[in-house]
């Protein structure tokens, strides 16, 4: 197993990764709230964690990846009062809330698959875990860290902070938070403005509500993740991920809830992906600077010069480290598109390379550097830079400036199939891919027949094969290392 280091947002240090159960990893990532189309910023976060999932599997871990779907409890402005985002959309469109949920869940899955993100092992929904959420509210009440007020249940932040550390993840201080609180609706039910709802009473206008020991209501937004992560991964699990914007209050409250329910600190390694920005501003629906993946594919948006394929955009995203902000611009995307095409062309060439007796290139070193990059907190931009060194080697071998042994050629294939296709998740169109492999096999066979003909001094047949291949735009080159071919 490789020595992987992960930047832990909890300790703010890069730490050696040690799973709780050897060879197994529990990974939880906060999923989307399915009340609208996902924008490209959301996609970035899910691509970042897709690579984390892929690499953990690649180095041999057995990973259980849980990513939830938020389909109730996420209120407008991420606050404790106001309308539920999904219920609002349902009223607007005159649909059942579950129709809204289904529609945008389908859309989300469609985008995930276009971006070649692997489906998680479990994709639990908040509405599917109401019973468990009610149980956790009760546990927190039993531990004395929550109180009932007018049919709602609030987490008692001040009391919790007497014996625990509210703010340990986000670094926020209770005093600062208090001085920054605004007077919001619904605050009067709370003992302290910092308290947050773990169960909300539903008034008559609410269409999504369930019976509970405290009357009809619905769960607070942060509760579902506390419940579903530990239900499927255990009270203590390895990695919890999400976008940086979720660190506070969402993840801070998650820790408080799990600890407050008597289950202890839930997560060993917290990972936060940074934001996709447009002209330096976070991409979001409310800022009006968010375009959908579909708009990006077609280029149909005022901010876009043209459309880009999903794999180009994925490549663009992975050319930045997940902890850095990534600013969107047409120029940057065009640069990535060029690099991407060069990489793909080299990948195709790789499948047609012919080996020699000796290598003049060092493939072992390339392989080690690829692992080192990924072991250093999933450093995809460095990995891509190393793969470009591989591209140079491929082109040099193709042009006869370098040679590669059969063993090294197999290793180079292993590196590109492993790191480019498996780890970075760059989809080389299967049709293309299969046809590349197949044409390679067929061409090797044709060249073998031609070589045999030459050995048998049947030059007429050998020349005819060459001429017929030229007619279909395939050039063959004879050199002392052997025979290679290329499409004109
Ligand atoms: P939401 O559906 O708003 O709960 O967000 C789903 C995921 O997308 C969360 O992990 C957010 O942190 C993430 N996210 C939202 N906006 C951005 C952005 N501009 N860049 C990167 N990730 C984002
Ligand atoms: Zn969450």
XYZ file of C-alpha atoms and ligand atoms in Angstrom:
512
model
C 0.000 0.000 0.000
C 1.298 3.459 -0.897
C 2.113 6.058 1.792
C -0.655 8.554 1.174
C -0.715 11.968 2.834
C -3.913 13.975 3.176
C -4.354 17.602 4.181
C -6.671 17.404 7.153
C -8.749 20.585 7.520
C -9.331 19.703 11.163
C -5.655 19.776 12.164
C -4.626 22.037 9.254
C -1.748 19.674 8.551
C -0.812 17.144 5.933
C -1.027 13.801 7.692
C -0.126 10.247 6.841
C -3.372 8.460 6.019
C -4.156 5.542 8.316
C -7.563 3.935 7.885
C -9.463 2.725 10.946
C -9.789 -0.782 9.529
C -6.721 -1.863 7.538
C -7.332 -1.925 3.765
C -10.803 -0.377 4.126
C -11.836 3.256 3.774
C -15.123 4.917 4.681
C -15.636 8.089 2.624
C -18.582 10.464 3.019
C -19.176 13.484 0.783
C -22.013 15.993 1.103
C -24.130 15.686 -2.002
C -26.384 18.166 -3.792
C -29.644 19.753 -2.713
C -31.845 18.696 -5.576
C -34.025 21.751 -6.120
C -32.321 23.063 -9.267
C -29.810 22.110 -11.943
C -26.281 21.693 -10.662
C -23.832 24.372 -11.761
C -20.224 23.927 -12.692
C -19.019 24.832 -9.193
C -20.911 21.871 -7.739
C -19.432 19.685 -10.459
C -15.900 20.717 -9.486
C -16.370 19.510 -5.918
C -17.750 16.161 -7.071
C -14.944 15.721 -9.616
C -12.364 16.415 -6.868
C -13.808 13.719 -4.636
C -14.288 11.335 -7.528
C -10.508 11.426 -7.986
C -10.009 10.832 -4.256
C -12.309 7.794 -4.496
C -10.595 6.558 -7.649
C -7.080 6.888 -6.242
C -7.932 5.167 -2.948
C -9.281 2.238 -4.959
C -6.320 2.366 -7.334
C -3.832 1.863 -4.497
C -5.775 -1.122 -3.284
C -8.243 0.105 -0.676
C -11.684 -1.289 -0.408
C -13.711 1.929 -0.304
C -17.294 2.502 0.769
C -18.237 5.861 -0.715
C -21.421 7.461 0.624
C -22.756 10.642 -0.976
C -26.154 11.879 0.109
C -28.981 13.575 -1.711
C -30.520 16.440 0.251
C -34.233 16.377 -0.437
C -35.645 18.082 2.644
C -34.583 20.475 5.398
C -32.297 22.790 3.414
C -33.989 26.159 3.874
C -33.553 29.310 1.834
C -30.385 31.238 2.796
C -29.131 28.072 4.526
C -30.927 29.457 7.593
C -33.149 28.054 10.336
C -36.296 29.720 9.120
C -37.935 30.406 5.823
C -39.051 28.129 3.082
C -37.588 24.747 2.210
C -35.735 25.064 -1.116
C -37.457 22.011 -2.560
C -40.939 22.848 -1.289
C -40.612 26.339 -2.771
C -39.759 24.940 -6.175
C -42.625 22.429 -5.930
C -45.130 25.214 -5.242
C -43.722 27.317 -8.026
C -43.996 24.537 -10.585
C -47.159 23.065 -9.118
C -45.487 19.704 -8.602
C -45.205 17.200 -5.788
C -41.932 17.850 -3.880
C -40.832 14.329 -4.785
C -41.324 15.137 -8.467
C -38.926 18.042 -8.058
C -36.498 15.763 -6.218
C -36.702 13.045 -8.863
C -36.304 15.475 -11.732
C -33.165 17.148 -10.388
C -31.719 13.893 -9.058
C -31.964 12.452 -12.563
C -30.331 15.573 -13.956
C -27.558 15.410 -11.373
C -26.814 11.746 -12.131
C -26.780 12.487 -15.822
C -24.194 15.241 -15.327
C -22.112 13.013 -13.031
C -21.995 10.317 -15.672
C -21.108 12.775 -18.464
C -18.195 13.918 -16.318
C -17.252 10.262 -15.809
C -17.711 10.412 -12.029
C -18.166 6.931 -10.599
C -21.451 6.436 -8.716
C -21.020 6.216 -4.962
C -21.527 2.907 -3.167
C -24.563 4.331 -1.351
C -26.581 7.443 -2.216
C -28.944 7.902 0.737
C -31.655 10.559 0.886
C -32.655 12.709 3.846
C -36.361 11.830 3.448
C -35.444 8.146 3.513
C -33.872 8.554 6.964
C -36.443 10.521 8.964
C -36.765 7.786 11.596
C -33.021 7.741 12.223
C -32.933 11.534 12.371
C -35.701 11.622 14.957
C -33.691 9.072 16.965
C -30.612 11.267 16.891
C -32.593 14.336 17.987
C -33.795 12.283 20.937
C -30.244 11.178 21.774
C -28.997 14.774 21.736
C -31.927 15.773 23.983
C -31.121 12.877 26.324
C -27.498 14.007 26.545
C -28.733 17.467 27.520
C -27.349 19.337 24.511
C -30.684 20.343 23.008
C -34.011 21.803 24.139
C -37.556 21.872 22.813
C -39.039 25.256 22.064
C -42.484 25.744 20.590
C -42.472 22.369 18.798
C -38.940 22.790 17.401
C -35.743 21.325 18.844
C -32.576 23.433 19.000
C -28.998 22.461 19.617
C -27.661 24.289 22.668
C -24.356 25.634 21.363
C -23.335 27.511 24.495
C -23.899 24.532 26.765
C -22.088 22.220 24.370
C -19.165 24.595 24.240
C -18.705 24.418 28.017
C -17.429 20.850 27.718
C -16.540 20.678 24.008
C -15.119 22.887 21.343
C -17.693 24.392 18.988
C -15.534 25.917 16.265
C -12.781 23.282 16.264
C -13.148 22.682 12.528
C -13.872 26.165 11.225
C -11.727 28.039 13.724
C -14.653 30.306 14.588
C -14.922 31.705 18.100
C -18.244 31.873 19.884
C -17.617 35.517 20.925
C -16.973 36.592 17.337
C -19.933 34.663 16.055
C -22.183 36.283 18.627
C -21.101 39.785 17.742
C -21.792 39.061 14.073
C -25.266 37.582 14.393
C -28.073 39.371 12.715
C -31.591 39.390 14.056
C -33.317 36.855 11.860
C -36.831 35.528 11.797
C -37.474 32.605 14.126
C -34.647 33.589 16.483
C -37.014 34.324 19.340
C -37.541 30.582 19.939
C -33.832 30.141 20.618
C -32.054 30.588 23.911
C -29.059 31.884 22.052
C -28.814 33.153 18.466
C -26.032 30.635 17.727
C -28.265 27.646 18.500
C -29.343 25.771 15.411
C -32.445 23.741 14.619
C -32.155 19.972 14.617
C -35.914 19.572 14.265
C -38.273 22.260 13.007
C -41.956 22.554 13.705
C -43.930 22.663 10.453
C -46.669 25.204 10.186
C -49.733 24.682 8.023
C -48.042 26.083 4.927
C -45.365 23.385 5.027
C -45.933 20.542 2.591
C -43.054 18.306 3.670
C -43.557 17.185 7.248
C -43.507 14.090 9.456
C -44.841 13.106 12.871
C -42.384 13.198 15.720
C -42.442 13.188 19.535
C -42.423 17.022 19.280
C -45.297 17.313 16.815
C -45.333 17.605 13.028
C -42.113 18.855 11.573
C -39.000 18.176 9.544
C -35.296 17.682 10.292
C -32.723 20.484 10.413
C -30.387 20.593 7.416
C -27.180 19.554 9.206
C -28.730 16.524 10.861
C -29.050 14.272 7.818
C -25.295 14.119 7.245
C -24.567 13.283 10.906
C -27.088 10.476 10.693
C -26.397 9.003 7.269
C -22.595 9.111 7.450
C -22.459 7.218 10.734
C -25.295 4.858 9.813
C -23.351 3.539 6.831
C -19.743 4.107 7.873
C -19.809 3.690 11.652
C -19.730 6.178 14.528
C -16.149 6.948 13.641
C -15.111 6.876 10.013
C -12.122 7.828 7.888
C -12.792 10.714 5.500
C -15.500 13.371 5.252
C -15.468 15.705 2.264
C -17.388 18.608 0.844
C -16.918 22.098 -0.528
C -15.096 24.713 1.566
C -18.337 26.688 1.925
C -19.796 23.837 3.967
C -17.125 23.967 6.683
C -19.228 26.418 8.620
C -21.881 26.034 9.788
C -22.758 22.711 8.146
C -19.753 20.575 9.094
C -19.130 22.316 12.412
C -22.735 21.488 13.349
C -22.313 17.923 12.122
C -19.455 17.362 14.564
C -21.421 18.983 17.398
C -24.441 16.758 16.697
C -22.469 13.512 16.642
C -20.542 14.431 19.765
C -23.689 15.819 21.371
C -25.511 12.525 20.738
C -22.830 10.772 22.780
C -21.100 9.136 19.833
C -17.800 10.991 19.886
C -15.946 12.844 17.190
C -17.102 11.269 13.926
C -14.327 11.932 11.421
C -10.560 11.295 11.270
C -9.765 13.319 8.134
C -11.816 16.306 6.978
C -11.203 17.310 3.367
C -12.504 20.513 1.816
C -12.494 21.295 -1.864
C -12.019 24.898 -2.863
C -14.426 26.963 -4.923
C -14.791 27.500 -8.623
C -14.864 31.236 -9.156
C -15.779 33.515 -12.032
C -13.779 36.739 -12.115
C -12.757 36.008 -8.556
C -16.284 35.563 -7.250
C -17.649 32.198 -6.046
C -19.852 30.608 -8.658
C -23.330 30.256 -7.241
C -26.912 30.307 -8.276
C -27.684 33.376 -6.219
C -24.768 35.420 -7.667
C -26.168 34.739 -11.141
C -22.713 33.774 -12.433
C -23.344 30.044 -12.519
C -23.675 28.250 -15.789
C -24.903 24.725 -16.128
C -22.796 21.910 -17.541
C -25.127 21.877 -20.521
C -24.495 25.547 -21.278
C -20.777 24.864 -21.052
C -21.063 21.997 -23.522
C -22.994 24.082 -26.048
C -21.307 27.427 -25.367
C -24.741 28.998 -24.996
C -23.994 31.580 -22.268
C -22.830 35.211 -22.391
C -19.657 34.298 -20.457
C -18.645 31.631 -22.977
C -16.867 32.038 -26.321
C -17.631 28.491 -27.365
C -18.590 25.064 -26.053
C -16.207 22.588 -24.392
C -16.528 18.846 -23.989
C -16.977 17.440 -20.494
C -13.604 15.713 -20.597
C -11.839 18.974 -21.485
C -13.548 20.648 -18.530
C -12.632 17.744 -16.246
C -9.024 18.017 -17.393
C -9.131 21.791 -16.791
C -10.412 21.230 -13.250
C -7.752 18.652 -12.466
C -4.986 20.950 -13.634
C -5.546 22.767 -10.326
C -5.124 21.266 -6.882
C -8.462 20.672 -5.188
C -7.522 22.968 -2.266
C -6.873 25.957 -4.561
C -9.541 28.180 -5.960
C -10.025 27.729 -9.657
C -10.994 30.748 -11.685
C -12.980 30.148 -14.800
C -11.962 31.903 -18.003
C -12.291 31.152 -21.695
C -8.512 31.515 -22.116
C -7.732 28.996 -19.391
C -10.211 26.526 -20.853
C -8.775 26.913 -24.323
C -5.297 26.235 -22.929
C -6.584 23.071 -21.266
C -8.272 22.001 -24.463
C -4.976 22.191 -26.342
C -3.159 20.217 -23.657
C -5.951 17.685 -23.523
C -5.816 17.081 -27.276
C -2.059 16.648 -27.136
C -2.450 14.124 -24.309
C -5.110 12.138 -26.185
C -3.098 12.088 -29.378
C -0.109 10.757 -27.432
C -2.333 8.131 -25.822
C -3.394 6.936 -29.264
C 0.212 6.957 -30.465
C 1.247 4.942 -27.411
C -1.009 2.146 -28.576
C 0.877 1.967 -31.871
C 4.476 2.188 -30.580
C 6.882 -0.563 -31.472
C 9.428 -1.717 -28.914
C 13.177 -2.154 -29.372
C 15.738 -4.242 -27.517
C 16.914 -1.395 -25.291
C 15.258 1.617 -23.682
C 16.732 5.075 -23.775
C 13.925 6.382 -21.532
C 13.436 5.920 -17.773
C 9.913 4.660 -17.243
C 10.434 3.487 -13.637
C 11.214 7.022 -12.593
C 8.091 8.326 -14.349
C 5.924 5.784 -12.567
C 7.385 6.672 -9.169
C 6.843 10.359 -9.765
C 3.182 9.746 -10.656
C 2.623 7.919 -7.371
C 4.508 10.572 -5.424
C 2.298 13.310 -6.851
C -0.930 11.559 -5.941
C 0.380 10.498 -2.535
C 1.034 14.147 -1.798
C -2.579 15.036 -1.013
C -3.904 14.017 -4.436
C -1.785 16.492 -6.370
C -3.407 16.138 -9.783
C -1.711 19.171 -11.450
C 1.717 17.680 -10.689
C 0.551 14.266 -11.897
C -0.608 15.834 -15.166
C 2.777 17.570 -15.553
C 4.473 14.161 -15.176
C 2.118 12.615 -17.704
C 3.191 15.345 -20.129
C 6.773 14.116 -19.622
C 5.378 10.751 -20.681
C 3.821 12.427 -23.743
C 7.275 13.703 -24.694
C 8.710 10.188 -24.369
C 5.937 8.743 -26.537
C 6.512 11.309 -29.266
C 10.281 10.855 -29.128
C 9.961 7.105 -29.502
C 7.506 7.560 -32.333
C 9.881 9.917 -34.156
C 12.875 7.656 -33.590
C 14.720 9.994 -31.194
C 14.345 7.473 -28.361
C 13.859 3.747 -28.049
C 11.777 1.714 -25.615
C 12.051 -1.940 -24.604
C 9.032 -4.236 -24.627
C 8.969 -4.305 -20.845
C 9.118 -0.522 -20.585
C 6.462 -0.116 -23.248
C 4.154 -2.306 -21.178
C 4.952 -0.157 -18.130
C 4.270 3.069 -20.018
C 0.915 1.662 -21.076
C 0.239 0.721 -17.467
C 1.026 4.292 -16.347
C -1.286 5.932 -18.882
C -4.102 3.418 -18.479
C -3.687 3.621 -14.700
C -3.174 7.320 -14.031
C -4.833 9.045 -16.978
C -7.794 6.739 -17.481
C -8.381 5.173 -14.053
C -7.180 7.767 -11.558
C -7.913 11.040 -13.346
C -11.011 9.476 -14.863
C -10.381 10.787 -18.368
C -12.752 8.885 -20.577
C -11.166 7.915 -23.853
C -14.311 7.283 -25.874
C -14.852 3.533 -25.674
C -15.657 3.247 -29.339
C -12.442 5.023 -30.178
C -10.560 3.153 -27.544
C -11.712 -0.227 -28.711
C -11.004 0.687 -32.272
C -7.528 1.925 -31.315
C -6.801 -1.398 -29.603
C -8.312 -3.383 -32.422
C -6.528 -1.512 -35.207
C -3.325 -1.969 -33.293
C -3.826 -5.727 -33.148
C -4.786 -5.946 -36.815
C -1.853 -3.770 -37.889
C 0.593 -5.879 -35.893
C -0.736 -8.923 -37.689
C -0.429 -7.267 -41.124
C 3.139 -6.136 -40.356
C 4.073 -9.649 -39.206
C 2.785 -11.096 -42.497
C 4.766 -8.466 -44.379
C 7.928 -9.261 -42.401
C 7.461 -12.938 -43.108
C 7.054 -12.117 -46.815
C 10.325 -10.163 -46.722
C 12.101 -13.048 -44.991
C 10.747 -15.373 -47.674
C 12.098 -12.882 -50.227
C 8.568 -12.382 -51.498
C 9.186 -8.662 -52.084
C 6.241 -8.396 -54.412
C 3.824 -9.255 -51.590
C 5.685 -7.038 -49.102
C 5.461 -4.070 -51.470
C 1.857 -4.747 -52.261
C 0.978 -4.690 -48.568
C 2.790 -1.369 -48.186
C 1.065 0.123 -51.249
C -2.369 -1.049 -50.238
C -1.853 0.466 -46.771
C -0.728 3.749 -48.339
C -3.989 3.803 -50.303
C -5.901 3.791 -47.031
C -3.641 6.499 -45.575
C -1.472 4.290 -43.401
C 2.262 4.857 -43.696
C 4.688 2.199 -42.591
C 8.241 2.994 -41.641
C 11.036 0.454 -41.623
C 13.966 1.122 -39.340
C 16.590 -0.983 -37.633
C 14.415 -1.143 -34.494
C 11.523 -2.643 -36.432
C 8.524 -1.488 -38.353
C 6.037 1.129 -37.149
C 2.912 2.572 -38.675
C 0.916 5.744 -38.460
C -2.289 7.186 -39.785
C -1.670 10.162 -42.070
P -25.361 22.438 -2.663
O -26.225 21.704 -3.647
O -25.472 23.916 -2.756
O -25.548 21.930 -1.251
O -23.829 22.148 -3.063
C -23.341 20.891 -3.421
C -21.837 20.892 -3.313
O -21.247 21.831 -4.226
C -21.297 21.284 -1.933
O -20.247 20.396 -1.564
C -20.780 22.690 -2.132
O -19.710 22.968 -1.262
C -20.291 22.635 -3.567
N -20.219 23.965 -4.211
C -21.150 24.953 -4.271
N -20.698 26.026 -4.960
C -19.440 25.729 -5.375
C -18.424 26.422 -6.141
N -18.609 27.630 -6.631
N -17.249 25.758 -6.353
C -17.027 24.521 -5.861
N -17.937 23.820 -5.145
C -19.130 24.414 -4.891
Zn -23.595 17.436 4.520
